[in-house]
XYZ file of C-alpha atoms in Angstrom:
226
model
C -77.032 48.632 11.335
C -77.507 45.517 9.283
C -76.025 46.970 6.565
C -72.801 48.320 8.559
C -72.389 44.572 10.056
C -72.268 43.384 6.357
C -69.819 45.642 5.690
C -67.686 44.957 8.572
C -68.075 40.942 7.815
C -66.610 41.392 4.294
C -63.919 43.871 5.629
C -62.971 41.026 7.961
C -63.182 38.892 5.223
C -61.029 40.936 3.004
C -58.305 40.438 5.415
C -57.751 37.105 6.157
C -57.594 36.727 2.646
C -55.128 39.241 1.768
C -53.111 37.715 5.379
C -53.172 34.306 3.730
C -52.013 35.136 0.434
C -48.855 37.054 1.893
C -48.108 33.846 4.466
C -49.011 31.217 1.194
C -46.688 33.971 -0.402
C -43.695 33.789 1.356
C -43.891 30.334 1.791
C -43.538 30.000 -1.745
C -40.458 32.029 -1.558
C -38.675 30.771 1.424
C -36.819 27.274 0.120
C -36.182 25.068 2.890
C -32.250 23.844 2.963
C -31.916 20.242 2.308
C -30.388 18.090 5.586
C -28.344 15.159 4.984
C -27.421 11.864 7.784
C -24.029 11.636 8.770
C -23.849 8.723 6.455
C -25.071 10.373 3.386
C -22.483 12.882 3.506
C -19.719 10.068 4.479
C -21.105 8.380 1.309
C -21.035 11.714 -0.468
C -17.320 12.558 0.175
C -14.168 10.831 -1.908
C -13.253 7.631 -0.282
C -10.249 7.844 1.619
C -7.416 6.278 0.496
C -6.357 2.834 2.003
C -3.515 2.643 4.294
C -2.275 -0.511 4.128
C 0.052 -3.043 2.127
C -1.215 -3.370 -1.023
C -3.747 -6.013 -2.681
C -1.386 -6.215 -6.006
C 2.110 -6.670 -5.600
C 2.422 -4.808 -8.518
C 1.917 -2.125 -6.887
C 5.415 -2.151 -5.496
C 6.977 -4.075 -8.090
C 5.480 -5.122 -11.308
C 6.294 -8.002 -13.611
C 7.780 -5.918 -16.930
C 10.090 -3.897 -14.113
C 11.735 -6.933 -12.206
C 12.071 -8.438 -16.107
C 13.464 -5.628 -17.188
C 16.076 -5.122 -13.849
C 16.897 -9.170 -14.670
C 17.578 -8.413 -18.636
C 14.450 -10.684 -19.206
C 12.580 -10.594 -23.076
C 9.258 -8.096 -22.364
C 6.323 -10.469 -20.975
C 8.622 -13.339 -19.659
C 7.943 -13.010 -16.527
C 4.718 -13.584 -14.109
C 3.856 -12.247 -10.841
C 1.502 -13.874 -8.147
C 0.254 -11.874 -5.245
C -0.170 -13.973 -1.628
C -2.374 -12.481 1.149
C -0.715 -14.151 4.317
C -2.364 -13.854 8.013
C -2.111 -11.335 10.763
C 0.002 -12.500 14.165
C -1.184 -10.432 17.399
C 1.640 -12.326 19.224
C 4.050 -9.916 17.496
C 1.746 -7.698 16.944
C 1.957 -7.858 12.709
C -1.416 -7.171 11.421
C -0.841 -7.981 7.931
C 1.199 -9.720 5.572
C 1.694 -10.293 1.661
C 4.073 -12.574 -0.160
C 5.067 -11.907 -3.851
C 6.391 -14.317 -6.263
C 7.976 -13.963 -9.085
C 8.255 -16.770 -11.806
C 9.246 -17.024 -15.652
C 6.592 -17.855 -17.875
C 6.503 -18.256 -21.567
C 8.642 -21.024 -23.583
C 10.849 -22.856 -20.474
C 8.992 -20.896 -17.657
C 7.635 -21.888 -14.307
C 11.545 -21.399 -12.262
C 11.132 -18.571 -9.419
C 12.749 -15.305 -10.314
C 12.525 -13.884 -6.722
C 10.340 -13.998 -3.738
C 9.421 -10.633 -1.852
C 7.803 -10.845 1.325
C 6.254 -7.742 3.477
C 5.068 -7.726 6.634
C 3.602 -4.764 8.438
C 3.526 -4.671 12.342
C 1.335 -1.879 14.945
C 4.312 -0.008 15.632
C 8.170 0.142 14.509
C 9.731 -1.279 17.591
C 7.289 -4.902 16.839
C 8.606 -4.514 13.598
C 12.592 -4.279 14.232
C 12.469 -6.595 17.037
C 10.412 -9.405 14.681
C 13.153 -8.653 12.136
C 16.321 -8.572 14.641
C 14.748 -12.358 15.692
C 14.302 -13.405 12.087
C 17.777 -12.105 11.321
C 19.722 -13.449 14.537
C 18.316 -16.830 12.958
C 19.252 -16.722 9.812
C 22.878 -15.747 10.140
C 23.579 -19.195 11.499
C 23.632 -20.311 8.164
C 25.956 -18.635 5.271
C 27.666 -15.414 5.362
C 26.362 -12.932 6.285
C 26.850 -8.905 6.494
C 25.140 -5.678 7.498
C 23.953 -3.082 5.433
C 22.469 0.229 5.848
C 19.749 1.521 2.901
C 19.607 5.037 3.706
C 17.215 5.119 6.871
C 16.325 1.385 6.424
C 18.801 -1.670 8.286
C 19.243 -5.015 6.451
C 21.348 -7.724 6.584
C 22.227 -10.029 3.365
C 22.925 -13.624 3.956
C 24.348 -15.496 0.798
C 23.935 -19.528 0.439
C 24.847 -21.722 -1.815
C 20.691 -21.585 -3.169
C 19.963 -18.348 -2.996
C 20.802 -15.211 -1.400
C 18.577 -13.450 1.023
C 18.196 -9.341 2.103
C 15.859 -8.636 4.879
C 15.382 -5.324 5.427
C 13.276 -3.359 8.437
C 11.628 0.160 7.349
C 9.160 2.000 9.574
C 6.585 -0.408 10.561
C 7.224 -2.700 7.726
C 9.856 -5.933 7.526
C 10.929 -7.047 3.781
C 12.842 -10.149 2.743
C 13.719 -10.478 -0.121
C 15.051 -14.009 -1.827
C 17.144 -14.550 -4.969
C 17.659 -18.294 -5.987
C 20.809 -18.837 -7.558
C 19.016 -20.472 -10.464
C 17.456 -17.267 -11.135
C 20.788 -16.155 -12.892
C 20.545 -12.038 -12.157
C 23.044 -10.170 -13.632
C 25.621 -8.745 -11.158
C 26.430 -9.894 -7.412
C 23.511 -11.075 -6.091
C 23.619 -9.142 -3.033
C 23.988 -6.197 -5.106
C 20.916 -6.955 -7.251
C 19.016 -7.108 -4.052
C 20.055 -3.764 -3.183
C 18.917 -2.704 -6.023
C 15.526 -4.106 -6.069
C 14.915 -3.081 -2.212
C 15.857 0.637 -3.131
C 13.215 0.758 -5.884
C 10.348 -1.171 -3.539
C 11.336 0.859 -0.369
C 9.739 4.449 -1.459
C 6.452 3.093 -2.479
C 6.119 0.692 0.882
C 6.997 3.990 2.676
C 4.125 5.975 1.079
C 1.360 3.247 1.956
C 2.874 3.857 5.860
C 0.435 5.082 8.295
C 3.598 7.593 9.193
C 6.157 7.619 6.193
C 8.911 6.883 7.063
C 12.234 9.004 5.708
C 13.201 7.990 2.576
C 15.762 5.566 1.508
C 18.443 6.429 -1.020
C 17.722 6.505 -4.216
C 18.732 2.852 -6.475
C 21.826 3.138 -8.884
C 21.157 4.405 -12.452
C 23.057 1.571 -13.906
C 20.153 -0.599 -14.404
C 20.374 -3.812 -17.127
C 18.609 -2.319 -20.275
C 15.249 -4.537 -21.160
C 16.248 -7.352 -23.570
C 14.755 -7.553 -26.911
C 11.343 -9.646 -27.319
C 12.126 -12.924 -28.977
């Protein structure tokens, strides 16, 4: 009897040993799947792309193109970007100014200024513009113009000439002294600028807006360095 309890001991024995090398086993073989937090896998994934006007108004309009549009030697011209403030009264939530000077031998005299503003929704922003343009009609000529799905109205002065333009959600003016000496009409060099600017302000749109026509192929050639 003693002997067949031994027997039965290791037997038992035998078995949990044999059990717990199949459980250590498939533990070994079974991989547990990793778990991320929701802000790990935000972190994880390509940042989305910012909707928004942009930080760099070369982004729209760089230095060497508005120097090359104006005839202007290659580097003679500078750019400065202007982060203006948001006004909930009219419901614009952002706004950028851009000027553009010579620089170089004889520099420092504005080239153009550009001004964007961006508003919640695109009746803010063609009732903001419809104000601005009411007001400035009282003072020089001025006429409307249609850039494809985009309304402006040009106002020439004796100083400058000015286009303001509505587009989507988005108001540009845009100002050409007189000194700046642009070839061709002024109002027609406006045009032309606004038509190149127009399809990139579109694209940063939260909803793009249709597209404007496309700008005249008869752009001044870039003047020689020197």
């Amino acid at each position: 009897m003693r002997w067949g309890a031994v027997v039965s001991a290791m037997a038992v024995t035998l078995t949990a040993v044999l059990l717990t090398g199949c459980a250590r086993g498939n533990a070994e073989e079974t991989t547990p799947l990793p778990t991320f937090s929701a802000a790990e896998s935000a972190a994880a994934g390509a940042a989305a792309p910012r909707i928004g006007l942009p930080e760099d108004c070369a982004t729209f309009l760089s230095p060497d193109d508005l120097g090359a549009i104006f005839a202007r030697p290659v580097g003679s011209t500078a750019m400065r970007t202007i982060k203006g403030l948001a006004e909930p009264t009219v419901k614009r939530t952002e706004r950028v100014g851009c000027r553009y000077t010579a620089s170089g031998r004889g520099g420092g005299n504005t080239l153009l200024d550009m001004n964007l503003g961006r508003y919640a929704d695109a009746d803010a922003a063609a009732r903001q513009w419809q104000l601005n343009t009411n007001a400035e009609r009282s003072d020089g000529q001025s006429r409307d113009l249609a850039l494809g799905t985009a309304r402006a109205v040009a106002i020439e002065r004796r100083a400058e000439t000015v286009l303001a333009v509505v587009y989507g959600v988005d108001t540009l003016t845009f100002v050409l002294p007189t000194s700046a000496r642009a070839p061709g009409p002024p109002v027609d060099r406006l045009v032309d600028l606004a038509l190149r600017v127009l399809p990139a302000d579109g694209a940063s749109q939260p909803t793009h807006p249709d597209p404007p026509a496309p700008p005249p192929t008869d752009t001044a050639p870039m003047a020689a360095a020197g």
